[in-house]
Structures are given as C-alpha cells and as structure tokens.
mmCIF file of C-alpha atoms and ligand atoms in Angstrom:
data_model
loop_
_atom_site.group_PDB
_atom_site.id
_atom_site.type_symbol
_atom_site.label_atom_id
_atom_site.label_comp_id
_atom_site.label_asym_id
_atom_site.label_seq_id
_atom_site.Cartn_x
_atom_site.Cartn_y
_atom_site.Cartn_z
ATOM 1 C CA MET A 1 0.090 -0.001 -0.018
ATOM 2 C CA LEU A 2 1.235 3.415 -0.845
ATOM 3 C CA GLU A 3 0.247 6.421 1.204
ATOM 4 C CA ARG A 4 0.641 10.320 0.074
ATOM 5 C CA SER A 5 -0.510 13.277 2.321
ATOM 6 C CA ALA A 6 -0.875 17.029 2.352
ATOM 7 C CA PRO A 7 -0.980 19.591 5.035
ATOM 8 C CA GLY A 8 -3.754 22.187 6.183
ATOM 9 C CA LYS A 9 -3.319 25.915 5.678
ATOM 10 C CA VAL A 10 -3.977 29.203 7.487
ATOM 11 C CA ILE A 11 -4.250 32.612 5.645
ATOM 12 C CA LEU A 12 -2.210 35.117 7.732
ATOM 13 C CA CYS A 13 -3.296 38.162 5.952
ATOM 14 C CA GLY A 14 -5.322 39.069 2.784
ATOM 15 C CA GLU A 15 -8.216 36.496 2.687
ATOM 16 C CA HIS A 16 -11.172 37.803 0.456
ATOM 17 C CA SER A 17 -8.828 40.992 -0.849
ATOM 18 C CA VAL A 18 -7.016 38.246 -2.536
ATOM 19 C CA VAL A 19 -10.188 37.339 -4.700
ATOM 20 C CA TYR A 20 -9.860 41.114 -6.077
ATOM 21 C CA GLY A 21 -6.178 40.753 -6.951
ATOM 22 C CA ARG A 22 -4.635 42.088 -3.874
ATOM 23 C CA PRO A 23 -1.539 39.902 -2.296
ATOM 24 C CA ALA A 24 -2.281 37.511 0.543
ATOM 25 C CA ILE A 25 -0.140 35.469 2.649
ATOM 26 C CA ALA A 26 -0.629 31.666 3.670
ATOM 27 C CA VAL A 27 1.284 29.130 5.621
ATOM 28 C CA PRO A 28 1.037 25.409 5.597
ATOM 29 C CA VAL A 29 -0.218 23.809 8.931
ATOM 30 C CA ALA A 30 1.966 20.682 8.898
ATOM 31 C CA GLY A 31 0.433 18.839 12.052
ATOM 32 C CA LEU A 32 -2.964 18.549 10.228
ATOM 33 C CA ARG A 33 -3.011 16.482 7.332
ATOM 34 C CA ALA A 34 -5.281 14.743 4.503
ATOM 35 C CA ARG A 35 -3.934 11.228 3.781
ATOM 36 C CA ALA A 36 -4.814 9.133 0.572
ATOM 37 C CA GLN A 37 -4.076 5.615 0.472
ATOM 38 C CA ILE A 38 -3.793 3.342 -2.649
ATOM 39 C CA GLU A 39 -3.436 0.024 -3.212
ATOM 40 C CA PRO A 40 -4.037 -2.676 -6.032
ATOM 41 C CA ALA A 41 -7.594 -4.074 -6.479
ATOM 42 C CA ARG A 42 -9.848 -5.343 -9.056
ATOM 43 C CA GLY A 43 -12.605 -3.892 -11.207
ATOM 44 C CA GLY A 44 -11.466 -0.313 -11.893
ATOM 45 C CA LEU A 45 -10.985 2.345 -9.250
ATOM 46 C CA ARG A 46 -12.898 2.245 -6.162
ATOM 47 C CA ILE A 47 -12.876 5.632 -4.242
ATOM 48 C CA VAL A 48 -13.458 5.393 -0.534
ATOM 49 C CA ALA A 49 -14.180 8.681 1.353
ATOM 50 C CA ALA A 50 -13.543 7.180 4.938
ATOM 51 C CA ASP A 51 -14.467 10.272 7.013
ATOM 52 C CA LEU A 52 -18.081 10.350 5.041
ATOM 53 C CA GLY A 53 -18.689 6.758 5.201
ATOM 54 C CA GLU A 54 -18.966 6.953 1.374
ATOM 55 C CA GLU A 55 -17.586 4.659 -1.369
ATOM 56 C CA PHE A 56 -17.950 4.213 -5.066
ATOM 57 C CA TRP A 57 -16.674 3.390 -8.600
ATOM 58 C CA LEU A 58 -14.917 6.315 -10.411
ATOM 59 C CA ARG A 59 -17.138 5.406 -13.585
ATOM 60 C CA ASP A 60 -20.299 5.740 -11.554
ATOM 61 C CA ALA A 61 -19.414 8.985 -9.884
ATOM 62 C CA PRO A 62 -21.059 12.341 -11.112
ATOM 63 C CA VAL A 63 -18.928 14.909 -12.476
ATOM 64 C CA GLU A 64 -19.082 17.170 -9.623
ATOM 65 C CA GLN A 65 -18.090 14.600 -7.145
ATOM 66 C CA PRO A 66 -14.946 16.354 -5.979
ATOM 67 C CA LEU A 67 -12.653 13.046 -5.497
ATOM 68 C CA ALA A 68 -13.802 11.814 -8.768
ATOM 69 C CA ALA A 69 -13.270 14.833 -10.556
ATOM 70 C CA LEU A 70 -9.643 15.271 -9.145
ATOM 71 C CA ALA A 71 -9.070 11.428 -10.059
ATOM 72 C CA ARG A 72 -10.366 12.109 -13.627
ATOM 73 C CA LEU A 73 -8.313 15.245 -14.132
ATOM 74 C CA THR A 74 -5.206 13.481 -12.768
ATOM 75 C CA LEU A 75 -5.697 10.572 -15.350
ATOM 76 C CA GLU A 76 -6.295 13.039 -18.093
ATOM 77 C CA HIS A 77 -3.251 15.017 -17.141
ATOM 78 C CA LEU A 78 -0.945 11.869 -17.289
ATOM 79 C CA THR A 79 -2.911 10.185 -20.206
ATOM 80 C CA ALA A 80 -3.005 7.071 -18.084
ATOM 81 C CA ALA A 81 -5.900 4.602 -18.225
ATOM 82 C CA GLU A 82 -7.945 4.197 -14.948
ATOM 83 C CA PRO A 83 -6.104 1.807 -12.696
ATOM 84 C CA ASP A 84 -7.498 -1.281 -10.675
ATOM 85 C CA ALA A 85 -7.033 0.064 -7.341
ATOM 86 C CA ARG A 86 -8.568 1.142 -4.111
ATOM 87 C CA LEU A 87 -8.209 4.731 -3.086
ATOM 88 C CA THR A 88 -8.853 5.615 0.652
ATOM 89 C CA VAL A 89 -8.997 9.337 1.853
ATOM 90 C CA HIS A 90 -8.787 10.245 5.407
ATOM 91 C CA SER A 91 -8.643 13.705 6.864
ATOM 92 C CA GLU A 92 -7.661 15.266 10.101
ATOM 93 C CA LEU A 93 -8.693 18.772 9.065
ATOM 94 C CA PRO A 94 -12.167 19.851 10.014
ATOM 95 C CA ILE A 95 -14.332 20.461 6.874
ATOM 96 C CA ALA A 96 -15.833 23.964 6.175
ATOM 97 C CA ALA A 97 -13.497 25.569 8.767
ATOM 98 C CA GLY A 98 -11.272 27.807 6.444
ATOM 99 C CA LEU A 99 -8.243 25.560 6.903
ATOM 100 C CA GLY A 100 -8.088 24.126 3.354
ATOM 101 C CA SER A 101 -9.588 20.705 4.108
ATOM 102 C CA GLY A 102 -10.859 20.478 0.084
ATOM 103 C CA ALA A 103 -7.280 21.362 -1.308
ATOM 104 C CA ALA A 104 -5.490 19.111 1.105
ATOM 105 C CA VAL A 105 -7.639 16.244 0.165
ATOM 106 C CA SER A 106 -7.200 17.118 -3.549
ATOM 107 C CA VAL A 107 -3.402 17.382 -3.379
ATOM 108 C CA ALA A 108 -3.220 13.966 -1.406
ATOM 109 C CA VAL A 109 -5.253 12.236 -3.749
ATOM 110 C CA ALA A 110 -3.247 13.511 -6.763
ATOM 111 C CA ARG A 111 -0.140 12.733 -5.313
ATOM 112 C CA ALA A 112 -1.330 9.171 -4.309
ATOM 113 C CA LEU A 113 -2.585 8.368 -7.842
ATOM 114 C CA VAL A 114 0.407 9.927 -9.498
ATOM 115 C CA ALA A 115 2.968 7.861 -7.410
ATOM 116 C CA PHE A 116 0.621 4.749 -7.917
ATOM 117 C CA LEU A 117 0.831 5.070 -11.530
ATOM 118 C CA GLY A 118 4.702 5.395 -11.532
ATOM 119 C CA HIS A 119 4.835 9.289 -12.302
ATOM 120 C CA GLU A 120 6.041 12.311 -10.781
ATOM 121 C CA LEU A 121 4.478 15.766 -10.557
ATOM 122 C CA GLY A 122 5.826 18.937 -9.315
ATOM 123 C CA ALA A 123 3.933 21.228 -7.027
ATOM 124 C CA LYS A 124 2.697 23.687 -9.589
ATOM 125 C CA ALA A 125 1.121 20.729 -11.797
ATOM 126 C CA VAL A 126 -0.438 19.293 -8.663
ATOM 127 C CA SER A 127 -1.741 22.797 -7.663
ATOM 128 C CA THR A 128 -3.272 23.455 -10.927
ATOM 129 C CA LEU A 129 -5.229 19.928 -10.738
ATOM 130 C CA ALA A 130 -6.407 20.738 -7.163
ATOM 131 C CA TYR A 131 -7.469 24.527 -8.352
ATOM 132 C CA GLU A 132 -9.919 22.754 -10.752
ATOM 133 C CA VAL A 133 -11.669 20.934 -8.046
ATOM 134 C CA GLU A 134 -11.553 24.140 -5.810
ATOM 135 C CA LYS A 135 -13.858 25.883 -8.543
ATOM 136 C CA ILE A 136 -16.437 22.895 -7.663
ATOM 137 C CA HIS A 137 -16.136 23.878 -3.971
ATOM 138 C CA HIS A 138 -15.875 27.506 -4.106
ATOM 139 C CA GLY A 139 -17.255 28.826 -7.369
ATOM 140 C CA THR A 140 -14.558 31.430 -8.027
ATOM 141 C CA PRO A 141 -11.469 30.579 -5.923
ATOM 142 C CA SER A 142 -8.444 32.790 -5.948
ATOM 143 C CA GLY A 143 -6.204 29.760 -5.916
ATOM 144 C CA ILE A 144 -4.349 30.508 -2.622
ATOM 145 C CA ASP A 145 -5.528 27.307 -0.811
ATOM 146 C CA ASN A 146 -4.344 24.837 -3.665
ATOM 147 C CA THR A 147 -1.188 26.694 -3.940
ATOM 148 C CA VAL A 148 0.114 26.967 -0.380
ATOM 149 C CA ILE A 149 -0.901 23.554 0.365
ATOM 150 C CA ALA A 150 0.723 21.992 -2.961
ATOM 151 C CA TRP A 151 4.093 23.905 -2.186
ATOM 152 C CA GLU A 152 4.158 23.179 1.502
ATOM 153 C CA GLN A 153 5.671 26.458 2.063
ATOM 154 C CA PRO A 154 4.726 30.112 3.305
ATOM 155 C CA VAL A 155 3.901 31.749 0.451
ATOM 156 C CA TYR A 156 2.998 35.329 -0.966
ATOM 157 C CA PHE A 157 0.134 34.938 -3.382
ATOM 158 C CA VAL A 158 -1.393 37.065 -6.026
ATOM 159 C CA LYS A 159 -4.116 35.570 -8.133
ATOM 160 C CA GLY A 160 -2.856 34.774 -11.505
ATOM 161 C CA ALA A 161 0.882 35.141 -10.748
ATOM 162 C CA ALA A 162 3.497 32.409 -9.737
ATOM 163 C CA PRO A 163 3.517 32.107 -5.847
ATOM 164 C CA GLU A 164 6.587 33.579 -3.916
ATOM 165 C CA VAL A 165 8.147 31.330 -1.316
ATOM 166 C CA PHE A 166 9.663 33.828 1.298
ATOM 167 C CA THR A 167 11.935 33.501 4.118
ATOM 168 C CA VAL A 168 10.944 33.197 7.835
ATOM 169 C CA SER A 169 13.839 34.813 9.584
ATOM 170 C CA ALA A 170 12.604 33.936 13.080
ATOM 171 C CA PRO A 171 10.058 30.991 13.782
ATOM 172 C CA PHE A 172 6.699 32.060 15.363
ATOM 173 C CA TRP A 173 3.843 30.182 16.844
ATOM 174 C CA LEU A 174 0.163 30.251 15.775
ATOM 175 C CA LEU A 175 -2.564 28.862 17.571
ATOM 176 C CA ILE A 176 -5.666 27.937 15.635
ATOM 177 C CA ALA A 177 -9.061 28.067 17.421
ATOM 178 C CA ASN A 178 -11.980 26.340 15.891
ATOM 179 C CA SER A 179 -15.440 28.195 16.578
ATOM 180 C CA GLY A 180 -17.221 24.790 15.565
ATOM 181 C CA ILE A 181 -19.411 26.764 13.391
ATOM 182 C CA PRO A 182 -19.213 25.623 9.811
ATOM 183 C CA SER A 183 -17.921 28.263 7.403
ATOM 184 C CA LEU A 184 -19.051 28.304 3.701
ATOM 185 C CA THR A 185 -16.439 30.050 1.734
ATOM 186 C CA ARG A 186 -18.575 30.147 -1.168
ATOM 187 C CA GLU A 187 -21.421 31.835 0.503
ATOM 188 C CA ALA A 188 -18.886 34.234 2.141
ATOM 189 C CA VAL A 189 -17.333 35.127 -1.139
ATOM 190 C CA GLN A 190 -20.671 35.937 -2.670
ATOM 191 C CA GLY A 191 -21.592 38.071 0.268
ATOM 192 C CA VAL A 192 -18.800 40.180 -0.023
ATOM 193 C CA ARG A 193 -19.265 40.273 -3.850
ATOM 194 C CA GLN A 194 -22.729 41.734 -3.130
ATOM 195 C CA ARG A 195 -21.895 44.265 -0.587
ATOM 196 C CA ARG A 196 -18.924 45.315 -2.726
ATOM 197 C CA ASP A 197 -21.074 45.930 -5.750
ATOM 198 C CA ALA A 198 -23.371 48.257 -3.673
ATOM 199 C CA GLU A 199 -20.440 50.327 -2.078
ATOM 200 C CA ARG A 200 -17.572 49.770 -4.682
ATOM 201 C CA ALA A 201 -15.451 52.789 -3.582
ATOM 202 C CA CYS A 202 -15.383 51.685 0.227
ATOM 203 C CA TYR A 203 -14.682 47.972 -0.421
ATOM 204 C CA THR A 204 -11.982 48.901 -3.017
ATOM 205 C CA ALA A 205 -10.417 50.905 -0.005
ATOM 206 C CA TYR A 206 -10.683 48.009 2.422
ATOM 207 C CA PHE A 207 -9.015 45.578 -0.253
ATOM 208 C CA ALA A 208 -6.315 47.915 -1.145
ATOM 209 C CA ARG A 209 -5.480 48.357 2.909
ATOM 210 C CA MET A 210 -5.659 44.452 3.282
ATOM 211 C CA GLY A 211 -3.035 44.261 0.375
ATOM 212 C CA GLN A 212 -0.998 46.710 2.185
ATOM 213 C CA LEU A 213 -1.134 44.556 5.289
ATOM 214 C CA ALA A 214 0.045 41.566 3.515
ATOM 215 C CA ASP A 215 3.060 43.284 2.169
ATOM 216 C CA ALA A 216 3.837 44.671 5.395
ATOM 217 C CA ALA A 217 3.326 41.062 6.939
ATOM 218 C CA ARG A 218 5.804 39.667 4.547
ATOM 219 C CA GLN A 219 8.500 42.225 5.457
ATOM 220 C CA THR A 220 7.911 41.611 9.019
ATOM 221 C CA ILE A 221 8.354 37.892 8.809
ATOM 222 C CA SER A 222 11.373 38.058 6.485
ATOM 223 C CA ALA A 223 12.821 40.449 8.934
ATOM 224 C CA GLY A 224 12.150 38.237 11.884
ATOM 225 C CA ASP A 225 10.267 41.166 13.541
ATOM 226 C CA ILE A 226 7.361 38.882 14.951
ATOM 227 C CA THR A 227 6.230 41.402 17.358
ATOM 228 C CA ALA A 228 5.345 43.909 14.535
ATOM 229 C CA LEU A 229 3.144 41.272 12.878
ATOM 230 C CA GLY A 230 0.666 41.230 15.620
ATOM 231 C CA PRO A 231 -0.999 44.613 14.816
ATOM 232 C CA LEU A 232 -1.147 43.689 11.237
ATOM 233 C CA LEU A 233 -3.152 40.705 12.200
ATOM 234 C CA ASP A 234 -5.461 42.838 14.459
ATOM 235 C CA GLU A 235 -6.085 45.292 11.692
ATOM 236 C CA ASN A 236 -6.638 42.765 9.179
ATOM 237 C CA HIS A 237 -9.538 41.157 11.454
ATOM 238 C CA THR A 238 -10.858 44.696 11.840
ATOM 239 C CA LEU A 239 -11.159 45.005 8.146
ATOM 240 C CA LEU A 240 -12.798 41.425 7.793
ATOM 241 C CA ARG A 241 -15.265 42.466 10.124
ATOM 242 C CA GLN A 242 -15.911 45.646 7.932
ATOM 243 C CA LEU A 243 -16.426 43.421 5.106
ATOM 244 C CA GLY A 244 -19.134 41.605 7.158
ATOM 245 C CA VAL A 245 -17.607 38.276 7.305
ATOM 246 C CA SER A 246 -17.121 37.789 11.035
ATOM 247 C CA LEU A 247 -19.487 36.853 13.668
ATOM 248 C CA PRO A 248 -19.770 37.829 17.349
ATOM 249 C CA ALA A 249 -18.256 33.962 18.243
ATOM 250 C CA LEU A 250 -15.248 34.853 16.084
ATOM 251 C CA ASP A 251 -14.804 38.222 17.506
ATOM 252 C CA ARG A 252 -15.066 36.680 21.144
ATOM 253 C CA LEU A 253 -12.371 34.215 20.336
ATOM 254 C CA VAL A 254 -10.195 37.085 18.906
ATOM 255 C CA ALA A 255 -10.899 39.436 21.909
ATOM 256 C CA SER A 256 -9.977 36.627 24.449
ATOM 257 C CA ALA A 257 -6.714 35.582 22.747
ATOM 258 C CA ARG A 258 -5.627 39.099 22.746
ATOM 259 C CA ALA A 259 -6.720 39.594 26.378
ATOM 260 C CA ALA A 260 -4.562 36.353 27.284
ATOM 261 C CA GLY A 261 -1.556 38.252 25.908
ATOM 262 C CA ALA A 262 -1.513 37.063 21.967
ATOM 263 C CA LEU A 263 0.468 39.510 20.091
ATOM 264 C CA GLY A 264 -2.374 39.498 17.357
ATOM 265 C CA ALA A 265 -5.378 37.601 16.434
ATOM 266 C CA LYS A 266 -7.965 37.535 13.415
ATOM 267 C CA LEU A 267 -10.325 34.974 11.740
ATOM 268 C CA THR A 268 -8.840 33.032 8.952
ATOM 269 C CA GLY A 269 -10.224 31.902 5.567
ATOM 270 C CA GLY A 270 -13.555 32.651 4.375
ATOM 271 C CA GLY A 271 -15.109 33.588 7.722
ATOM 272 C CA MET A 272 -18.856 33.398 8.888
ATOM 273 C CA GLY A 273 -17.606 30.575 11.138
ATOM 274 C CA GLY A 274 -14.390 28.387 11.072
ATOM 275 C CA ASN A 275 -11.216 29.225 12.690
ATOM 276 C CA VAL A 276 -9.440 32.248 14.095
ATOM 277 C CA ILE A 277 -5.520 32.330 14.515
ATOM 278 C CA ALA A 278 -3.647 33.910 17.436
ATOM 279 C CA LEU A 279 0.094 34.743 17.080
ATOM 280 C CA VAL A 280 1.730 33.927 20.412
ATOM 281 C CA CYS A 281 5.177 33.888 22.047
ATOM 282 C CA VAL A 282 5.997 30.603 23.582
ATOM 283 C CA GLU A 283 5.504 31.932 27.106
ATOM 284 C CA ARG A 284 1.968 32.770 26.578
ATOM 285 C CA LYS A 285 1.015 29.802 24.266
ATOM 286 C CA ALA A 286 -0.838 27.770 27.027
ATOM 287 C CA ALA A 287 -2.550 30.502 28.609
ATOM 288 C CA VAL A 288 -3.730 31.971 25.339
ATOM 289 C CA ALA A 289 -4.941 28.237 24.283
ATOM 290 C CA GLU A 290 -6.871 27.941 27.500
ATOM 291 C CA ALA A 291 -8.430 31.465 27.098
ATOM 292 C CA LEU A 292 -9.768 30.336 23.611
ATOM 293 C CA ARG A 293 -11.017 27.268 25.055
ATOM 294 C CA GLN A 294 -12.967 29.092 27.709
ATOM 295 C CA ALA A 295 -14.183 31.678 25.118
ATOM 296 C CA GLY A 296 -15.873 28.639 23.367
ATOM 297 C CA ALA A 297 -13.302 27.155 20.967
ATOM 298 C CA VAL A 298 -14.161 23.631 20.355
ATOM 299 C CA GLN A 299 -10.542 22.668 19.258
ATOM 300 C CA VAL A 300 -7.414 24.430 19.690
ATOM 301 C CA TRP A 301 -4.142 23.528 17.636
ATOM 302 C CA GLU A 302 -0.847 25.042 17.590
ATOM 303 C CA THR A 303 1.477 25.140 14.700
ATOM 304 C CA LEU A 304 5.213 26.564 14.445
ATOM 305 C CA VAL A 305 5.928 28.579 11.419
ATOM 306 C CA LYS A 306 9.369 27.876 10.611
ATOM 307 C CA GLU A 307 12.600 29.005 8.429
ATOM 308 C CA ASP A 308 12.147 27.376 4.956
ATOM 309 C CA GLY A 309 8.607 26.069 5.550
ATOM 310 C CA LEU A 310 8.303 22.351 5.665
ATOM 311 C CA PRO A 311 10.147 19.595 3.983
ATOM 312 C CA PRO A 312 7.772 17.920 1.894
ATOM 313 C CA ARG A 313 6.129 14.948 3.972
ATOM 314 C CA HIS A 314 4.507 12.119 2.210
HETATM 315 O O1 PMV B 1 -12.231 29.656 3.520
HETATM 316 P P1 PMV B 1 -10.946 29.129 2.740
HETATM 317 O O2 PMV B 1 -9.961 28.516 3.598
HETATM 318 O O3 PMV B 1 -11.349 28.061 1.446
HETATM 319 O O4 PMV B 1 -10.303 30.388 2.362
HETATM 320 C C1 PMV B 1 -10.670 31.150 1.402
HETATM 321 C C2 PMV B 1 -10.129 32.406 1.068
HETATM 322 C C3 PMV B 1 -10.885 33.443 0.292
HETATM 323 O O5 PMV B 1 -9.916 34.511 0.297
HETATM 324 C C4 PMV B 1 -12.018 33.898 1.129
HETATM 325 C C5 PMV B 1 -11.402 32.929 -1.125
HETATM 326 C C6 PMV B 1 -10.448 32.530 -2.160
HETATM 327 O O6 PMV B 1 -10.712 32.037 -2.998
HETATM 328 O O7 PMV B 1 -9.175 33.212 -1.785
#
C-alpha cells in the first residue's frame, strides 16, 4: 500500500481581498493533514471517502463529485488509463472551517494516484489539478489554498501570478481555534461580492489596505520582527469585520486571545464561522490556548511557522 499526504493551511493576511487581485500570505499547517492510501484491487478505481462513510466506483461518480473529478483530471493529465485500485481518503482537517480541507484532500489524492501510476508531478502541476476541484467547492477561488498546500511553504500569493516563497527569519507560533461553526466559503465570498457591488469605493479601499497589510506582514516575517506582525493581524481582523464576514463568536475568540496576551489575532479563511488564529510567544501559548477554550473554541491546535517552511512529508 502506498500513502501520500498534504497539510492544511491558514491565511495570515489577505483573505477575500486576494479574490480582487490583492496579495495575501498563507502558511501550511504541518500537523493537520489529509491522507490518501492506494493499493491494487480489481474492477476499476474504487474511491473510499472514509470520514464520510462513502465509497463508489469512479465510473459511476457524477462529474461534480470532488474526489472523482480530481481522479479524472489526474488521469487525463497523465494520459493514463483508469487503474484497478482502491483509493482511501482520510482527513484530520475539519471540513468547512477555513483550513483548506478540500484542497488538502485533492493534493493528497493527486499525489497518491500519480505515485501509484509510476509518475512524478511537481507542486505547480498538482496545484493546478487541485485548483480545478476548488472551483467545484468555491465557485471563484483565488487559488491560494491549492497553492500553499501543494508547495508546503509559506507563500506570498497574488491571483494569476506565480507564488513567491519567502524567508521566515524567526520561527513563530500560531494557535488555531475552531469556533465549531461551519464556514461556507462560497457563500462568504458571494456576500462580499454583493456588498462590494453596492459600495464599490469603500470596498476597494478595504481591499487595498488589506493588500498593504499582506505586504507589511511579509516584510516583518522576512525581517524576523514577529512582534510587529501582531498589530497587522489585528487590523486585518478589523477590516474583515467591516467586510461583514466575522461573527460575534469569532470576535469573542479574537478578543479572548488578545486579552490573554496574544501578539495579534484574527479570523482566517472565508469567515462566517470556521477558525481564528492567534500569534503567540512561547511563554503565553498555554494561557492563550486556555483562554480560547474558555471563550468557546471546540478545538485548539498549535503550529510553528518555521524557516524555509516544511520539507514535503508524504
Ligand atoms: O475558507 P477558505 O480556507 O477556503 O479560504 C478562502 C479564502 C478566500 O480569500 C475567502 C477565498 C479565495 O478564493 O481566496
């Protein structure tokens, strides 16, 4: 049996504004992964979505079934015939939580299928395959999720441009706190679009400022000035509230993290639920995690954002 995996991700700065061409910064979350296992079997490709308790033959799956779509795109890209195999997918990532679960599953499945067929594909090709499936999940995705997950490195991302991997001069800790409220990115993105169409000048200014925050965040991370990163995250959260994608439950988590000594905190991903992130120094990590739980987080994870990102782990 062969296994490949892919990490989750968090957006540090620039969600939503990235859809309108502004830069954003995202980092992989090494400890939360989607995994795809594949082994020889008979009768075609059998796909098992273990967490959902579903399994089906590739030939019977509808076009919009995301795992089947990814498998078909991958086979087409490799000009390979459907293998006789059983492909089982598991994910440690919460679904609809802004942590990139859909893209992580796609990347893990593409990697497993490619390896099973004896091929190799680089991050760019895998990211492109996953992007096609992101369109099924999200409608008009910027491409940031599939990019950071396929590269497994912190990335500075502008829609339509090659992602830039940048230096992380000093490692820093992030806490990721799950509100337990499902976050539907597609709906959050549509809501922002409607409000932006009604108040274009105002939203253009919000997006421009969010882009400046992403640029400033990249500079502070490259310079190793982590203390200066906190206020940038705080201001990004204020802007996301102004876009209308926060919720009282998310604001409460953000406020509790700051009150317990986080350097900065914000919602991450599409919003309207999902997760918040808090930037913490190691001495305050446990206290901030406890404060987040007290404020209603159903799960709290920690991740260390490191120099050079992460070596790809399969
Ligand atoms: O909710 P997530 O993790 O899928 O992140 C979406 C990020 C957005 O900027 C809101 C949408 C996008 O396509 O970039």
